[in-house]
Coordinates of C-alpha atoms in Angstrom, one line a residue:
M25 CA 9.0 -25.8 12.0
A26 CA 10.8 -22.5 11.3
K27 CA 14.4 -22.3 12.3
I28 CA 14.4 -18.5 12.6
T29 CA 12.1 -16.1 14.4
I30 CA 11.9 -12.5 13.3
G31 CA 10.8 -9.9 15.7
I32 CA 9.6 -6.6 14.1
D33 CA 9.1 -3.3 15.9
I34 CA 6.6 -1.5 13.7
A35 CA 7.2 2.2 13.6
K36 CA 6.2 5.1 11.4
N37 CA 9.4 5.7 9.5
I38 CA 11.8 2.8 10.3
F39 CA 11.1 -0.8 11.2
H40 CA 13.6 -2.6 13.4
L41 CA 14.0 -6.4 12.7
V42 CA 15.7 -8.9 15.0
F43 CA 16.5 -12.4 13.8
I44 CA 16.7 -15.1 16.5
N45 CA 17.8 -18.7 16.0
A46 CA 16.2 -21.8 17.5
S47 CA 18.4 -21.6 20.6
G48 CA 17.3 -17.9 21.3
K49 CA 20.5 -16.2 20.1
V50 CA 20.3 -13.0 18.2
I51 CA 21.9 -13.6 14.8
K52 CA 21.1 -10.3 13.0
R53 CA 19.6 -6.9 13.4
V54 CA 18.5 -4.8 10.5
K55 CA 16.5 -1.6 9.9
R56 CA 14.2 -1.1 6.9
K57 CA 11.8 1.6 5.7
P58 CA 8.2 0.4 5.5
Q59 CA 8.3 0.5 1.7
E60 CA 11.4 -1.8 1.7
L61 CA 10.1 -4.4 4.2
L62 CA 8.3 -6.8 1.8
K63 CA 11.2 -6.8 -0.7
F64 CA 13.5 -7.7 2.2
I65 CA 11.1 -10.4 3.7
V66 CA 10.5 -12.1 0.4
N67 CA 14.2 -13.0 0.3
T68 CA 14.3 -14.6 3.7
E69 CA 13.6 -18.2 4.5
P70 CA 10.1 -19.0 5.8
S71 CA 10.1 -17.9 9.5
I72 CA 7.9 -17.1 12.4
I73 CA 7.3 -13.4 12.4
V74 CA 6.2 -11.7 15.6
M75 CA 5.0 -8.1 16.0
E76 CA 3.5 -5.9 18.6
A77 CA -0.3 -5.4 18.5
C78 CA -1.2 -2.2 16.7
G79 CA -3.5 -1.0 13.9
S80 CA -1.2 -2.1 11.0
T81 CA -0.3 -5.5 12.4
Y82 CA -3.1 -7.3 10.6
H83 CA -2.1 -5.7 7.3
W84 CA 1.5 -6.9 7.7
A85 CA 0.5 -10.3 8.9
R86 CA -1.6 -10.9 5.8
E87 CA 1.3 -9.8 3.6
F88 CA 3.8 -12.0 5.4
N89 CA 1.3 -15.0 5.1
K90 CA 1.1 -14.5 1.4
L91 CA 4.9 -14.8 1.3
G92 CA 4.9 -18.1 3.2
H93 CA 5.8 -16.9 6.7

């Protein structure tokens, strides 16, 4: 089971990421441009990634699955 949950707020220009540990404590907040997101996520441990439902969610979910999340 993943020890970290990553919440991603998908926006047009900047994505906001919040990292939460197993006890529900926020451990890190970061901002990334869409073109930087996969480079950043590939260097994180396998995690549960949650996002809002929108048109690009399925695209990002497929990409994260390829990376083991």
